[in-house]
Structures are given as C-alpha cells and as structure tokens.
Amino acid sequence: MSMTPENTQKPDVLLEDDSQSESVRQEFGRLYNIMRELRAKCPWDKVQTHDSLRTYLLEETYEMLEALDEKNFDELKKEMGDVTLQILFHSRLASEQKHFDLTDVLRFINEKLIRRHPHVFGDIHVKTTDQVLTNWEQIKLQEAGRNSVLDGVPKALPSLVRAYRTQEKASRVGFDWGEVSEVWKKVHEEIAELQEATQLHDPKKIEEELGDTLFSLVNLSRFIDVNPEDALRGTIEKFTRRFKYVEEKFAEQKRNMKDATLEEMDRYWDDAKKKKL
C-alpha cells in the first residue's frame, strides 16, 4: 500500500543481480514481516507510539556511534540492525495511521538521492567534492519549504554539532572566512571579549561571549579539518580513563579522594598520562 504517487522521472539505475543483493531483499522482507507480527501480537509492541519510541531511537543511534568510535565492527553490525528496526517500527506506525508506509519512505530517499546527484544521474559535470556539495545545497533550496540553506539543520542536534553544520552550510554559498589566519584572529578576539565580560561580572554577557568563543572555535575546527564533536568526545573519553585510573589508585590504598590533596591526585594523573591512558 503506497500513499504517495510516483511523480519523479526515474533515470536508468543499474541494479546488481547477485546472491548478495538477493539475500538483502530476503532478509529485509523477513524483518518487515517480523515487525508486522510483533505489532499485531506482542503486548509491548502493540502499545508503542511515535513518542514512546523516541528515546529508543536516540539510544540506538548513540550506541551505533559508540561502536563506530571504537571501530568495533561486530558491535556496529548489531547496532545498525537496532537502528534499522526503529525505522521500520516508525514506518509501521505511520502506515497504520494512514500517513505513509515503508514504500513511501524508500521511494522518497531514492528519488531525493537521484534528484540531488545530477552529476551521476543527469547531465551535470563536476570535478570536486566542493562542487557536489554546492550543487546539493542549491537543489535543496529549490525544494518545497526551503527558504534558507540553514533550514535543514535540526534544532534538536547537540549544540556543538549544530554549530558545525550551520557554519558548514553557510560556507557552501560563500559565506565564510577566506584564510585560517582570519579565524585565529576571531578566536583571540572572542576570548578577549569573554575575559572582559567576566571582569564586569555580567552573567548574561558572560554567557553570550562564551557562546561566541565556542562558535569561533568550531569555525577554527573546520579550517583545520577536525570535527569538533569527535575531538571533544575523544577528550572526554581520555579524561574518563585517566580519572578512573586516579580513582583506582586511591581505592587500592583504601583512601577517599576527598581527603587527598590536589598535588596527590595530580601525581597519579601524570602517571596515567605517562601510561598513555
């Protein structure tokens, strides 16, 4: 049951016809049928709603990201399955409510990929990834409901990721710094303004200037080809490993860290650094 008419002309797309593609079709169909059975017969699955499933979608997505960070491909395989299940679950609910079904979801992404890759499925010629991304943003602007290149940045994203994506999208239409030296200058300028705000003891101004400083650092991260979310997540993991090492050392001595001096804790911290934890 498809609830959306086909109105996009389809270019010829080469479909592999081998044992792997056939097994994909079989397993996907099997998962679809399992989901349908669960929704019809399982007491827990029967009462779920889009709202009740939100937390599971978020949790499964973060677990998949964790597997990616750890390059644990056995876990990644499992977590990708869990994320796929969430997509099918929401599709099933939408189908029952007569909004759309899984066919519409798949058709939409197929047609969007074709529409936004005219250099593959059309007669547009590009030579660089920058040209691909620029065309992508221009095509998005032509789509219904798009008034700004920034409209596609979800407000629910973590702020660090949202800042990166916002700057990235603005840069694709030419709104960006010309040289990394200009970005460094802006970072130092924002830090100076933050220091000045703290001296004035103005909480609102301090918050504003701290936000500006973080935003400028995210800008810098783009120019030095570092994803700020990945960088910060890595630092948090490193801090966690080293802090746990310090905790373990005090636990071995049956001492409470609250009773230790900062110098004592720093000695174990430095030891953790030497061990490259």
Tab-separated table of C-alpha atoms in Angstrom:
chain	number	residue	atom	x	y	z
A	1	MET	CA	0.000	0.000	0.000
A	2	SER	CA	1.678	3.175	-1.178
A	3	MET	CA	0.194	6.503	-0.166
A	4	THR	CA	2.300	8.810	-2.342
A	5	PRO	CA	2.011	8.940	-6.135
A	6	GLU	CA	5.117	8.433	-8.231
A	7	ASN	CA	5.790	11.740	-9.909
A	8	THR	CA	9.559	11.746	-10.296
A	9	GLN	CA	11.035	10.532	-13.540
A	10	LYS	CA	13.472	7.722	-12.851
A	11	PRO	CA	16.749	7.527	-14.739
A	12	ASP	CA	18.171	4.137	-15.521
A	13	VAL	CA	19.840	2.773	-12.401
A	14	LEU	CA	21.974	-0.333	-12.582
A	15	LEU	CA	20.772	-2.905	-10.066
A	16	GLU	CA	23.091	-5.718	-9.073
A	17	ASP	CA	21.556	-9.121	-9.512
A	18	ASP	CA	23.799	-11.377	-7.482
A	19	SER	CA	23.486	-13.611	-4.440
A	20	GLN	CA	24.248	-10.792	-2.011
A	21	SER	CA	21.577	-8.445	-3.357
A	22	GLU	CA	19.088	-11.297	-3.324
A	23	SER	CA	19.915	-12.136	0.303
A	24	VAL	CA	19.473	-8.456	1.217
A	25	ARG	CA	15.998	-8.490	-0.311
A	26	GLN	CA	15.110	-11.701	1.517
A	27	GLU	CA	16.372	-10.575	4.940
A	28	PHE	CA	14.786	-7.138	4.626
A	29	GLY	CA	11.484	-8.733	3.719
A	30	ARG	CA	11.841	-11.105	6.653
A	31	LEU	CA	12.457	-8.180	9.031
A	32	TYR	CA	9.436	-6.348	7.626
A	33	ASN	CA	7.237	-9.376	8.304
A	34	ILE	CA	8.669	-9.850	11.799
A	35	MET	CA	7.876	-6.226	12.608
A	36	ARG	CA	4.321	-6.688	11.343
A	37	GLU	CA	3.865	-9.780	13.517
A	38	LEU	CA	5.271	-8.070	16.593
A	39	ARG	CA	2.968	-5.105	16.134
A	40	ALA	CA	-0.033	-7.422	15.836
A	41	LYS	CA	0.745	-9.960	18.569
A	42	CYS	CA	3.264	-8.647	21.129
A	43	PRO	CA	1.656	-6.768	24.073
A	44	TRP	CA	4.608	-4.377	24.386
A	45	ASP	CA	4.966	-3.627	20.678
A	46	LYS	CA	1.210	-3.140	20.277
A	47	VAL	CA	1.079	-0.173	22.674
A	48	GLN	CA	4.084	1.747	21.369
A	49	THR	CA	3.704	5.172	19.756
A	50	HIS	CA	5.984	7.551	17.876
A	51	ASP	CA	6.510	9.451	21.128
A	52	SER	CA	7.237	6.392	23.257
A	53	LEU	CA	9.851	5.192	20.748
A	54	ARG	CA	11.787	8.477	20.610
A	55	THR	CA	14.134	7.553	23.438
A	56	TYR	CA	14.920	4.176	21.841
A	57	LEU	CA	15.791	5.778	18.508
A	58	LEU	CA	18.131	8.202	20.251
A	59	GLU	CA	19.698	5.491	22.398
A	60	GLU	CA	20.269	3.115	19.482
A	61	THR	CA	21.797	5.910	17.408
A	62	TYR	CA	24.284	6.786	20.132
A	63	GLU	CA	25.150	3.118	20.636
A	64	MET	CA	25.882	2.887	16.922
A	65	LEU	CA	28.104	5.978	17.156
A	66	GLU	CA	29.956	4.420	20.090
A	67	ALA	CA	30.626	1.275	18.044
A	68	LEU	CA	31.938	3.491	15.239
A	69	ASP	CA	34.222	5.367	17.635
A	70	GLU	CA	35.626	2.096	18.955
A	71	LYS	CA	35.859	0.616	15.441
A	72	ASN	CA	34.113	-2.429	16.855
A	73	PHE	CA	32.568	-3.808	13.688
A	74	ASP	CA	30.912	-6.764	15.373
A	75	GLU	CA	29.010	-4.332	17.624
A	76	LEU	CA	28.446	-1.943	14.719
A	77	LYS	CA	26.655	-4.694	12.821
A	78	LYS	CA	24.315	-5.247	15.778
A	79	GLU	CA	23.661	-1.569	16.417
A	80	MET	CA	22.921	-0.902	12.742
A	81	GLY	CA	20.296	-3.632	12.962
A	82	ASP	CA	18.763	-1.946	16.009
A	83	VAL	CA	18.626	1.424	14.214
A	84	THR	CA	17.050	-0.229	11.171
A	85	LEU	CA	14.402	-1.766	13.426
A	86	GLN	CA	13.495	1.685	14.722
A	87	ILE	CA	12.986	2.934	11.159
A	88	LEU	CA	10.712	0.008	10.377
A	89	PHE	CA	8.804	0.481	13.644
A	90	HIS	CA	8.051	4.142	12.932
A	91	SER	CA	7.136	3.284	9.338
A	92	ARG	CA	4.697	0.641	10.559
A	93	LEU	CA	3.036	3.082	12.957
A	94	ALA	CA	2.715	5.711	10.225
A	95	SER	CA	1.183	3.130	7.903
A	96	GLU	CA	-1.427	2.139	10.498
A	97	GLN	CA	-2.307	5.817	10.929
A	98	LYS	CA	-2.646	6.258	7.152
A	99	HIS	CA	0.162	8.827	6.949
A	100	PHE	CA	2.639	6.910	4.783
A	101	ASP	CA	4.204	3.473	4.604
A	102	LEU	CA	7.655	1.957	4.189
A	103	THR	CA	7.350	2.061	0.399
A	104	ASP	CA	6.905	5.833	0.592
A	105	VAL	CA	9.950	6.151	2.854
A	106	LEU	CA	12.135	4.171	0.458
A	107	ARG	CA	10.736	5.937	-2.612
A	108	PHE	CA	11.392	9.337	-1.034
A	109	ILE	CA	15.060	8.639	-0.270
A	110	ASN	CA	15.590	7.015	-3.686
A	111	GLU	CA	14.153	9.999	-5.527
A	112	LYS	CA	15.993	12.504	-3.331
A	113	LEU	CA	19.338	10.830	-3.963
A	114	ILE	CA	18.694	10.824	-7.706
A	115	ARG	CA	17.495	14.439	-7.681
A	116	ARG	CA	20.462	15.686	-5.668
A	117	HIS	CA	23.066	13.816	-7.718
A	118	PRO	CA	22.529	15.223	-11.223
A	119	HIS	CA	26.242	14.653	-11.887
A	120	VAL	CA	25.574	10.912	-11.563
A	121	PHE	CA	22.013	10.552	-12.884
A	122	GLY	CA	21.836	13.631	-15.108
A	123	ASP	CA	23.982	15.728	-17.422
A	124	ILE	CA	25.723	17.936	-14.838
A	125	HIS	CA	29.530	17.703	-14.742
A	126	VAL	CA	31.538	18.234	-11.559
A	127	LYS	CA	35.185	17.664	-10.702
A	128	THR	CA	35.413	18.209	-6.941
A	129	THR	CA	33.525	17.298	-3.789
A	130	ASP	CA	33.073	21.025	-3.103
A	131	GLN	CA	31.140	21.369	-6.354
A	132	VAL	CA	28.981	18.387	-5.381
A	133	LEU	CA	28.145	19.948	-2.005
A	134	THR	CA	27.436	23.368	-3.522
A	135	ASN	CA	25.031	21.821	-6.046
A	136	TRP	CA	23.421	19.822	-3.211
A	137	GLU	CA	22.606	23.000	-1.268
A	138	GLN	CA	21.282	24.796	-4.355
A	139	ILE	CA	18.985	21.875	-5.176
A	140	LYS	CA	17.724	21.801	-1.578
A	141	LEU	CA	16.819	25.488	-1.820
A	142	GLN	CA	14.636	24.728	-4.841
A	143	GLU	CA	12.676	22.104	-2.924
A	144	ALA	CA	9.362	22.927	-1.277
A	145	GLY	CA	9.516	24.638	2.087
A	146	ARG	CA	13.155	25.679	1.827
A	147	ASN	CA	13.721	29.394	2.361
A	148	SER	CA	17.281	29.212	3.657
A	149	VAL	CA	20.259	26.903	3.320
A	150	LEU	CA	20.123	26.658	7.120
A	151	ASP	CA	16.567	25.287	7.217
A	152	GLY	CA	17.864	21.730	7.069
A	153	VAL	CA	19.875	21.953	10.301
A	154	PRO	CA	17.774	20.285	13.034
A	155	LYS	CA	17.355	22.382	16.168
A	156	ALA	CA	17.415	19.197	18.248
A	157	LEU	CA	21.048	18.499	17.352
A	158	PRO	CA	23.623	18.821	20.138
A	159	SER	CA	24.770	22.446	20.030
A	160	LEU	CA	28.352	21.640	19.025
A	161	VAL	CA	27.184	19.579	16.044
A	162	ARG	CA	24.562	22.168	15.142
A	163	ALA	CA	27.169	24.949	15.141
A	164	TYR	CA	29.439	22.915	12.853
A	165	ARG	CA	26.650	22.051	10.423
A	166	THR	CA	25.339	25.637	10.402
A	167	GLN	CA	28.758	27.042	9.530
A	168	GLU	CA	29.375	24.300	7.002
A	169	LYS	CA	26.137	25.013	5.154
A	170	ALA	CA	26.718	28.779	5.167
A	171	SER	CA	30.194	28.227	3.738
A	172	ARG	CA	28.763	26.338	0.750
A	173	VAL	CA	27.144	29.533	-0.532
A	174	GLY	CA	30.317	31.565	0.014
A	175	PHE	CA	29.614	32.963	3.490
A	176	ASP	CA	32.913	32.056	5.125
A	177	TRP	CA	36.344	33.272	6.140
A	178	GLY	CA	38.962	33.426	3.406
A	179	GLU	CA	42.007	32.286	5.388
A	180	VAL	CA	42.590	30.339	8.589
A	181	SER	CA	44.615	33.304	9.916
A	182	GLU	CA	41.389	35.343	9.958
A	183	VAL	CA	39.700	32.621	12.005
A	184	TRP	CA	42.557	32.570	14.523
A	185	LYS	CA	42.203	36.344	14.851
A	186	LYS	CA	38.477	35.936	15.548
A	187	VAL	CA	39.140	33.253	18.187
A	188	HIS	CA	41.559	35.526	20.048
A	189	GLU	CA	39.117	38.426	19.739
A	190	GLU	CA	36.289	36.381	21.262
A	191	ILE	CA	38.473	35.121	24.108
A	192	ALA	CA	39.446	38.713	24.926
A	193	GLU	CA	35.788	39.730	24.961
A	194	LEU	CA	34.982	36.801	27.240
A	195	GLN	CA	37.717	37.853	29.656
A	196	GLU	CA	36.376	41.408	29.643
A	197	ALA	CA	32.838	40.161	30.339
A	198	THR	CA	33.993	38.098	33.335
A	199	GLN	CA	35.691	41.174	34.785
A	200	LEU	CA	32.369	43.051	34.541
A	201	HIS	CA	30.594	40.205	36.429
A	202	ASP	CA	27.671	40.346	33.996
A	203	PRO	CA	26.240	36.767	33.846
A	204	LYS	CA	24.206	37.368	30.677
A	205	LYS	CA	27.159	38.949	28.881
A	206	ILE	CA	29.487	36.182	30.044
A	207	GLU	CA	27.151	33.523	28.656
A	208	GLU	CA	26.883	35.378	25.349
A	209	GLU	CA	30.649	35.782	24.998
A	210	LEU	CA	31.303	32.176	25.967
A	211	GLY	CA	28.878	31.127	23.226
A	212	ASP	CA	30.698	33.365	20.732
A	213	THR	CA	34.028	31.853	21.782
A	214	LEU	CA	32.788	28.305	21.343
A	215	PHE	CA	31.268	29.212	17.972
A	216	SER	CA	34.580	30.680	16.802
A	217	LEU	CA	36.437	27.545	17.929
A	218	VAL	CA	34.025	25.430	15.904
A	219	ASN	CA	34.830	27.657	12.928
A	220	LEU	CA	38.516	27.029	13.511
A	221	SER	CA	37.914	23.291	13.641
A	222	ARG	CA	36.504	23.386	10.108
A	223	PHE	CA	39.569	25.160	8.778
A	224	ILE	CA	41.972	22.674	10.374
A	225	ASP	CA	39.844	19.688	9.244
A	226	VAL	CA	38.852	18.450	12.687
A	227	ASN	CA	35.287	17.589	13.613
A	228	PRO	CA	34.737	19.368	16.964
A	229	GLU	CA	32.226	16.789	18.200
A	230	ASP	CA	34.692	13.958	17.542
A	231	ALA	CA	37.515	15.925	19.135
A	232	LEU	CA	35.549	16.736	22.288
A	233	ARG	CA	34.174	13.213	22.573
A	234	GLY	CA	37.732	11.865	22.357
A	235	THR	CA	38.906	14.250	25.063
A	236	ILE	CA	36.025	13.244	27.347
A	237	GLU	CA	36.933	9.573	26.893
A	238	LYS	CA	40.578	10.341	27.638
A	239	PHE	CA	39.655	12.301	30.754
A	240	THR	CA	37.388	9.463	31.899
A	241	ARG	CA	40.130	6.841	31.504
A	242	ARG	CA	42.668	8.915	33.420
A	243	PHE	CA	40.235	9.903	36.172
A	244	LYS	CA	39.239	6.276	36.701
A	245	TYR	CA	42.941	5.410	36.990
A	246	VAL	CA	43.303	8.011	39.750
A	247	GLU	CA	40.229	6.580	41.487
A	248	GLU	CA	41.670	3.064	41.279
A	249	LYS	CA	44.945	4.167	42.884
A	250	PHE	CA	43.171	5.695	45.855
A	251	ALA	CA	40.902	2.663	46.110
A	252	GLU	CA	43.990	0.425	46.304
A	253	GLN	CA	45.115	2.475	49.303
A	254	LYS	CA	41.613	2.406	50.772
A	255	ARG	CA	41.641	6.193	50.793
A	256	ASN	CA	38.851	8.622	49.945
A	257	MET	CA	39.824	11.044	47.167
A	258	LYS	CA	38.036	13.815	49.047
A	259	ASP	CA	40.693	13.564	51.739
A	260	ALA	CA	43.586	13.850	49.269
A	261	THR	CA	45.345	16.995	48.128
A	262	LEU	CA	45.257	18.141	44.524
A	263	GLU	CA	49.016	17.508	44.348
A	264	GLU	CA	48.492	13.865	45.300
A	265	MET	CA	45.810	13.423	42.685
A	266	ASP	CA	47.962	15.159	40.070
A	267	ARG	CA	50.776	12.661	40.656
A	268	TYR	CA	48.511	9.770	39.685
A	269	TRP	CA	47.090	11.817	36.825
A	270	ASP	CA	50.592	12.372	35.458
A	271	ASP	CA	51.255	8.664	35.884
A	272	ALA	CA	48.152	7.928	33.790
A	273	LYS	CA	49.438	10.283	31.083
A	274	LYS	CA	52.798	8.506	31.046
A	275	LYS	CA	50.960	5.218	30.592
A	276	LYS	CA	49.168	6.877	27.632
A	277	LEU	CA	45.753	6.186	29.118
